[in-house]
Amino acid sequence: MRHAISHSQDDLKRQAAQAAISYIAPKLDSKSIVGVGTGSTANCFIDELAAIKHTFDAAVASSEETHKRLAAHGISVLDLNAAPRLDVYVDGADEIDQACNMIKGGGAALTREKIVAAAADEFVCIADDSKLVPCLGSFPLPIEVIPMARGLVARALVALGGNPIWREGVITDNGNIILDVHGLTIDKPLELEARINNVAGVVCNGIFAQQAANVAFLAGKSGITTVKP
Ligand code: 5RP
């Protein structure tokens, strides 16, 4: 009897995480530092990473939640200031296009994710293949905002054609709030990323175009699809 292959969302996330492990494992050595993202797919990656923790030096976390999970597996976690160069950063995404531009921040960790990604030589994105889109923007764009600037930033986002909604009750690891911007068609991600960053009060926005992924492993019913810009 053939065993049924399960394609639940959780299985797909785990398969994407395993693909990332197969990709990075041969590149790691005892001095390597691995940047780790945040979210349910990143959690699968952390669980897989634990099995090869003896093959690299340490990790840098993109959130308090990720820090806790890494530490619980006995993986040594460094402050980014103690790790000037990371070999690789592995993280999920809310949306990704064929050029490996992404929307991130569904888990409100976008700022630290962007910082840790910027310190890494390579960004590996892992996701189930429902995250692959022809054009970014169906997923509401998360923006981390200094609390006192909420109204000011919201008005600027309306002027850009979006409909910002305050993610009430959510405070980021950095003590800020999140606005989720609906209704944007992000056909020029690099341009819009820079434009939103220029609004006073914006800490970071969830467009990852300046730091697009170098490679994405997207798990679907027929296996892993590798996307490269
Ligand atoms: C967190 C993120 C996550 O990578 C993104 O939300 C995807 O999460 P998940 O793997 O749970 O679908 O950007 O800020």
PDB file of N, CA and C in Angstrom, residues 15-81:
ATOM      1  N   GLN A  15       8.415  21.202   4.912  1.00  0.00           N
ATOM      2  CA  GLN A  15       9.188  20.799   3.729  1.00  0.00           C
ATOM      3  C   GLN A  15      10.054  21.955   3.214  1.00  0.00           C
ATOM      4  N   ALA A  16       9.493  23.166   3.250  1.00  0.00           N
ATOM      5  CA  ALA A  16      10.289  24.337   2.831  1.00  0.00           C
ATOM      6  C   ALA A  16      11.470  24.525   3.776  1.00  0.00           C
ATOM      7  N   ALA A  17      11.222  24.341   5.083  1.00  0.00           N
ATOM      8  CA  ALA A  17      12.298  24.481   6.073  1.00  0.00           C
ATOM      9  C   ALA A  17      13.392  23.441   5.834  1.00  0.00           C
ATOM     10  N   GLN A  18      12.969  22.225   5.513  1.00  0.00           N
ATOM     11  CA  GLN A  18      13.958  21.165   5.262  1.00  0.00           C
ATOM     12  C   GLN A  18      14.780  21.476   4.010  1.00  0.00           C
ATOM     13  N   ALA A  19      14.120  22.055   3.006  1.00  0.00           N
ATOM     14  CA  ALA A  19      14.849  22.434   1.784  1.00  0.00           C
ATOM     15  C   ALA A  19      15.917  23.472   2.112  1.00  0.00           C
ATOM     16  N   ALA A  20      15.580  24.405   3.008  1.00  0.00           N
ATOM     17  CA  ALA A  20      16.569  25.427   3.397  1.00  0.00           C
ATOM     18  C   ALA A  20      17.734  24.790   4.152  1.00  0.00           C
ATOM     19  N   ILE A  21      17.434  23.822   5.006  1.00  0.00           N
ATOM     20  CA  ILE A  21      18.508  23.131   5.734  1.00  0.00           C
ATOM     21  C   ILE A  21      19.433  22.420   4.745  1.00  0.00           C
ATOM     22  N   SER A  22      18.860  21.711   3.772  1.00  0.00           N
ATOM     23  CA  SER A  22      19.701  21.009   2.781  1.00  0.00           C
ATOM     24  C   SER A  22      20.579  22.000   2.021  1.00  0.00           C
ATOM     25  N   TYR A  23      20.026  23.187   1.778  1.00  0.00           N
ATOM     26  CA  TYR A  23      20.766  24.202   1.013  1.00  0.00           C
ATOM     27  C   TYR A  23      21.897  24.819   1.835  1.00  0.00           C
ATOM     28  N   ILE A  24      21.626  25.120   3.113  1.00  0.00           N
ATOM     29  CA  ILE A  24      22.657  25.838   3.895  1.00  0.00           C
ATOM     30  C   ILE A  24      23.661  24.902   4.562  1.00  0.00           C
ATOM     31  N   ALA A  25      23.251  23.682   4.877  1.00  0.00           N
ATOM     32  CA  ALA A  25      24.122  22.789   5.673  1.00  0.00           C
ATOM     33  C   ALA A  25      25.534  22.647   5.083  1.00  0.00           C
ATOM     34  N   PRO A  26      25.669  22.431   3.761  1.00  0.00           N
ATOM     35  CA  PRO A  26      27.023  22.261   3.218  1.00  0.00           C
ATOM     36  C   PRO A  26      27.878  23.529   3.308  1.00  0.00           C
ATOM     37  N   LYS A  27      27.235  24.681   3.536  1.00  0.00           N
ATOM     38  CA  LYS A  27      27.984  25.950   3.564  1.00  0.00           C
ATOM     39  C   LYS A  27      28.433  26.305   4.973  1.00  0.00           C
ATOM     40  N   LEU A  28      27.942  25.609   5.991  1.00  0.00           N
ATOM     41  CA  LEU A  28      28.213  26.002   7.378  1.00  0.00           C
ATOM     42  C   LEU A  28      29.497  25.365   7.898  1.00  0.00           C
ATOM     43  N   ASP A  29      30.180  26.121   8.773  1.00  0.00           N
ATOM     44  CA  ASP A  29      31.309  25.538   9.505  1.00  0.00           C
ATOM     45  C   ASP A  29      31.274  26.053  10.933  1.00  0.00           C
ATOM     46  N   SER A  30      32.277  25.723  11.703  1.00  0.00           N
ATOM     47  CA  SER A  30      32.244  26.013  13.145  1.00  0.00           C
ATOM     48  C   SER A  30      32.240  27.512  13.454  1.00  0.00           C
ATOM     49  N   LYS A  31      32.515  28.349  12.427  1.00  0.00           N
ATOM     50  CA  LYS A  31      32.497  29.805  12.658  1.00  0.00           C
ATOM     51  C   LYS A  31      31.211  30.453  12.122  1.00  0.00           C
ATOM     52  N   SER A  32      30.373  29.689  11.522  1.00  0.00           N
ATOM     53  CA  SER A  32      29.201  30.265  10.845  1.00  0.00           C
ATOM     54  C   SER A  32      28.156  30.776  11.838  1.00  0.00           C
ATOM     55  N   ILE A  33      27.541  31.879  11.438  1.00  0.00           N
ATOM     56  CA  ILE A  33      26.433  32.435  12.223  1.00  0.00           C
ATOM     57  C   ILE A  33      25.210  32.511  11.303  1.00  0.00           C
ATOM     58  N   VAL A  34      24.106  32.018  11.823  1.00  0.00           N
ATOM     59  CA  VAL A  34      22.876  31.912  11.031  1.00  0.00           C
ATOM     60  C   VAL A  34      21.850  32.909  11.568  1.00  0.00           C
ATOM     61  N   GLY A  35      21.344  33.767  10.701  1.00  0.00           N
ATOM     62  CA  GLY A  35      20.259  34.685  11.077  1.00  0.00           C
ATOM     63  C   GLY A  35      18.928  33.948  10.930  1.00  0.00           C
ATOM     64  N   VAL A  36      18.056  34.150  11.890  1.00  0.00           N
ATOM     65  CA  VAL A  36      16.805  33.379  11.886  1.00  0.00           C
ATOM     66  C   VAL A  36      15.596  34.302  11.982  1.00  0.00           C
ATOM     67  N   GLY A  37      14.637  34.072  11.095  1.00  0.00           N
ATOM     68  CA  GLY A  37      13.430  34.885  11.007  1.00  0.00           C
ATOM     69  C   GLY A  37      12.385  34.542  12.054  1.00  0.00           C
ATOM     70  N   THR A  38      11.189  35.041  11.793  1.00  0.00           N
ATOM     71  CA  THR A  38      10.093  34.927  12.774  1.00  0.00           C
ATOM     72  C   THR A  38       8.825  34.447  12.068  1.00  0.00           C
ATOM     73  N   GLY A  39       8.034  33.635  12.788  1.00  0.00           N
ATOM     74  CA  GLY A  39       6.769  33.183  12.224  1.00  0.00           C
ATOM     75  C   GLY A  39       6.679  31.670  12.241  1.00  0.00           C
ATOM     76  N   SER A  40       5.562  31.144  11.738  1.00  0.00           N
ATOM     77  CA  SER A  40       5.353  29.695  11.832  1.00  0.00           C
ATOM     78  C   SER A  40       6.313  28.920  10.932  1.00  0.00           C
ATOM     79  N   THR A  41       6.660  29.463   9.769  1.00  0.00           N
ATOM     80  CA  THR A  41       7.590  28.746   8.888  1.00  0.00           C
ATOM     81  C   THR A  41       9.010  28.829   9.453  1.00  0.00           C
ATOM     82  N   ALA A  42       9.358  29.996   9.984  1.00  0.00           N
ATOM     83  CA  ALA A  42      10.666  30.136  10.645  1.00  0.00           C
ATOM     84  C   ALA A  42      10.749  29.196  11.853  1.00  0.00           C
ATOM     85  N   ASN A  43       9.633  28.997  12.546  1.00  0.00           N
ATOM     86  CA  ASN A  43       9.644  28.056  13.673  1.00  0.00           C
ATOM     87  C   ASN A  43       9.973  26.640  13.206  1.00  0.00           C
ATOM     88  N   CYS A  44       9.413  26.240  12.055  1.00  0.00           N
ATOM     89  CA  CYS A  44       9.758  24.918  11.497  1.00  0.00           C
ATOM     90  C   CYS A  44      11.251  24.859  11.208  1.00  0.00           C
ATOM     91  N   PHE A  45      11.779  25.959  10.666  1.00  0.00           N
ATOM     92  CA  PHE A  45      13.209  26.002  10.352  1.00  0.00           C
ATOM     93  C   PHE A  45      14.044  25.853  11.630  1.00  0.00           C
ATOM     94  N   ILE A  46      13.634  26.536  12.691  1.00  0.00           N
ATOM     95  CA  ILE A  46      14.385  26.458  13.960  1.00  0.00           C
ATOM     96  C   ILE A  46      14.420  25.011  14.455  1.00  0.00           C
ATOM     97  N   ASP A  47      13.271  24.344  14.353  1.00  0.00           N
ATOM     98  CA  ASP A  47      13.201  22.954  14.829  1.00  0.00           C
ATOM     99  C   ASP A  47      14.135  22.049  14.016  1.00  0.00           C
ATOM    100  N   GLU A  48      14.230  22.315  12.714  1.00  0.00           N
ATOM    101  CA  GLU A  48      15.141  21.527  11.864  1.00  0.00           C
ATOM    102  C   GLU A  48      16.600  21.918  12.125  1.00  0.00           C
ATOM    103  N   LEU A  49      16.807  23.195  12.382  1.00  0.00           N
ATOM    104  CA  LEU A  49      18.173  23.698  12.614  1.00  0.00           C
ATOM    105  C   LEU A  49      18.782  23.055  13.869  1.00  0.00           C
ATOM    106  N   ALA A  50      17.916  22.758  14.822  1.00  0.00           N
ATOM    107  CA  ALA A  50      18.391  22.162  16.083  1.00  0.00           C
ATOM    108  C   ALA A  50      19.150  20.856  15.825  1.00  0.00           C
ATOM    109  N   ALA A  51      18.730  20.133  14.779  1.00  0.00           N
ATOM    110  CA  ALA A  51      19.374  18.841  14.487  1.00  0.00           C
ATOM    111  C   ALA A  51      20.808  19.004  13.986  1.00  0.00           C
ATOM    112  N   ILE A  52      21.150  20.207  13.484  1.00  0.00           N
ATOM    113  CA  ILE A  52      22.521  20.407  12.977  1.00  0.00           C
ATOM    114  C   ILE A  52      23.242  21.492  13.781  1.00  0.00           C
ATOM    115  N   LYS A  53      22.810  21.695  15.033  1.00  0.00           N
ATOM    116  CA  LYS A  53      23.358  22.825  15.811  1.00  0.00           C
ATOM    117  C   LYS A  53      24.852  22.685  16.097  1.00  0.00           C
ATOM    118  N   HIS A  54      25.375  21.459  16.040  1.00  0.00           N
ATOM    119  CA  HIS A  54      26.809  21.247  16.282  1.00  0.00           C
ATOM    120  C   HIS A  54      27.657  21.674  15.074  1.00  0.00           C
ATOM    121  N   THR A  55      27.032  22.013  13.947  1.00  0.00           N
ATOM    122  CA  THR A  55      27.805  22.310  12.732  1.00  0.00           C
ATOM    123  C   THR A  55      28.058  23.799  12.517  1.00  0.00           C
ATOM    124  N   PHE A  56      27.503  24.654  13.390  1.00  0.00           N
ATOM    125  CA  PHE A  56      27.734  26.098  13.235  1.00  0.00           C
ATOM    126  C   PHE A  56      27.936  26.720  14.609  1.00  0.00           C
ATOM    127  N   ASP A  57      28.379  27.989  14.609  1.00  0.00           N
ATOM    128  CA  ASP A  57      28.751  28.626  15.874  1.00  0.00           C
ATOM    129  C   ASP A  57      27.534  29.096  16.676  1.00  0.00           C
ATOM    130  N   ALA A  58      26.676  29.902  16.028  1.00  0.00           N
ATOM    131  CA  ALA A  58      25.590  30.544  16.784  1.00  0.00           C
ATOM    132  C   ALA A  58      24.542  31.083  15.817  1.00  0.00           C
ATOM    133  N   ALA A  59      23.451  31.579  16.407  1.00  0.00           N
ATOM    134  CA  ALA A  59      22.383  32.202  15.616  1.00  0.00           C
ATOM    135  C   ALA A  59      22.173  33.630  16.096  1.00  0.00           C
ATOM    136  N   VAL A  60      21.552  34.447  15.225  1.00  0.00           N
ATOM    137  CA  VAL A  60      21.066  35.770  15.624  1.00  0.00           C
ATOM    138  C   VAL A  60      19.563  35.771  15.356  1.00  0.00           C
ATOM    139  N   ALA A  61      18.798  36.196  16.344  1.00  0.00           N
ATOM    140  CA  ALA A  61      17.332  36.121  16.247  1.00  0.00           C
ATOM    141  C   ALA A  61      16.737  37.441  15.772  1.00  0.00           C
ATOM    142  N   SER A  62      15.613  37.340  15.048  1.00  0.00           N
ATOM    143  CA  SER A  62      14.929  38.540  14.549  1.00  0.00           C
ATOM    144  C   SER A  62      13.755  38.953  15.433  1.00  0.00           C
ATOM    145  N   SER A  63      13.573  38.274  16.553  1.00  0.00           N
ATOM    146  CA  SER A  63      12.492  38.639  17.488  1.00  0.00           C
ATOM    147  C   SER A  63      12.740  37.960  18.825  1.00  0.00           C
ATOM    148  N   GLU A  64      12.027  38.438  19.831  1.00  0.00           N
ATOM    149  CA  GLU A  64      12.123  37.809  21.155  1.00  0.00           C
ATOM    150  C   GLU A  64      11.593  36.371  21.080  1.00  0.00           C
ATOM    151  N   GLU A  65      10.521  36.191  20.312  1.00  0.00           N
ATOM    152  CA  GLU A  65       9.912  34.850  20.177  1.00  0.00           C
ATOM    153  C   GLU A  65      10.918  33.855  19.577  1.00  0.00           C
ATOM    154  N   THR A  66      11.593  34.293  18.526  1.00  0.00           N
ATOM    155  CA  THR A  66      12.586  33.419  17.883  1.00  0.00           C
ATOM    156  C   THR A  66      13.757  33.155  18.817  1.00  0.00           C
ATOM    157  N   HIS A  67      14.175  34.191  19.545  1.00  0.00           N
ATOM    158  CA  HIS A  67      15.262  34.031  20.512  1.00  0.00           C
ATOM    159  C   HIS A  67      14.922  32.902  21.493  1.00  0.00           C
ATOM    160  N   LYS A  68      13.691  32.971  22.021  1.00  0.00           N
ATOM    161  CA  LYS A  68      13.273  31.961  23.019  1.00  0.00           C
ATOM    162  C   LYS A  68      13.285  30.558  22.415  1.00  0.00           C
ATOM    163  N   ARG A  69      12.781  30.437  21.204  1.00  0.00           N
ATOM    164  CA  ARG A  69      12.696  29.097  20.590  1.00  0.00           C
ATOM    165  C   ARG A  69      14.084  28.541  20.290  1.00  0.00           C
ATOM    166  N   LEU A  70      14.983  29.397  19.809  1.00  0.00           N
ATOM    167  CA  LEU A  70      16.364  28.952  19.542  1.00  0.00           C
ATOM    168  C   LEU A  70      17.018  28.492  20.843  1.00  0.00           C
ATOM    169  N   ALA A  71      16.871  29.317  21.883  1.00  0.00           N
ATOM    170  CA  ALA A  71      17.501  29.002  23.170  1.00  0.00           C
ATOM    171  C   ALA A  71      16.927  27.708  23.747  1.00  0.00           C
ATOM    172  N   ALA A  72      15.627  27.505  23.563  1.00  0.00           N
ATOM    173  CA  ALA A  72      14.998  26.287  24.092  1.00  0.00           C
ATOM    174  C   ALA A  72      15.567  25.031  23.437  1.00  0.00           C
ATOM    175  N   HIS A  73      16.066  25.183  22.206  1.00  0.00           N
ATOM    176  CA  HIS A  73      16.710  24.058  21.511  1.00  0.00           C
ATOM    177  C   HIS A  73      18.201  23.944  21.867  1.00  0.00           C
ATOM    178  N   GLY A  74      18.678  24.827  22.725  1.00  0.00           N
ATOM    179  CA  GLY A  74      20.097  24.783  23.081  1.00  0.00           C
ATOM    180  C   GLY A  74      21.000  25.390  22.021  1.00  0.00           C
ATOM    181  N   ILE A  75      20.415  26.218  21.144  1.00  0.00           N
ATOM    182  CA  ILE A  75      21.232  26.897  20.123  1.00  0.00           C
ATOM    183  C   ILE A  75      21.720  28.212  20.722  1.00  0.00           C
ATOM    184  N   SER A  76      23.004  28.460  20.609  1.00  0.00           N
ATOM    185  CA  SER A  76      23.568  29.685  21.167  1.00  0.00           C
ATOM    186  C   SER A  76      23.076  30.895  20.353  1.00  0.00           C
ATOM    187  N   VAL A  77      22.583  31.935  21.057  1.00  0.00           N
ATOM    188  CA  VAL A  77      22.020  33.104  20.365  1.00  0.00           C
ATOM    189  C   VAL A  77      22.867  34.330  20.689  1.00  0.00           C
ATOM    190  N   LEU A  78      23.352  34.990  19.645  1.00  0.00           N
ATOM    191  CA  LEU A  78      24.188  36.184  19.819  1.00  0.00           C
ATOM    192  C   LEU A  78      23.375  37.442  19.576  1.00  0.00           C
ATOM    193  N   ASP A  79      23.770  38.509  20.272  1.00  0.00           N
ATOM    194  CA  ASP A  79      23.284  39.844  19.934  1.00  0.00           C
ATOM    195  C   ASP A  79      23.896  40.209  18.572  1.00  0.00           C
ATOM    196  N   LEU A  80      23.155  40.922  17.752  1.00  0.00           N
ATOM    197  CA  LEU A  80      23.697  41.254  16.419  1.00  0.00           C
ATOM    198  C   LEU A  80      25.000  42.047  16.515  1.00  0.00           C
ATOM    199  N   ASN A  81      25.128  42.875  17.557  1.00  0.00           N
ATOM    200  CA  ASN A  81      26.359  43.677  17.691  1.00  0.00           C
ATOM    201  C   ASN A  81      27.596  42.825  17.977  1.00  0.00           C
TER     202      ASN A  81
END
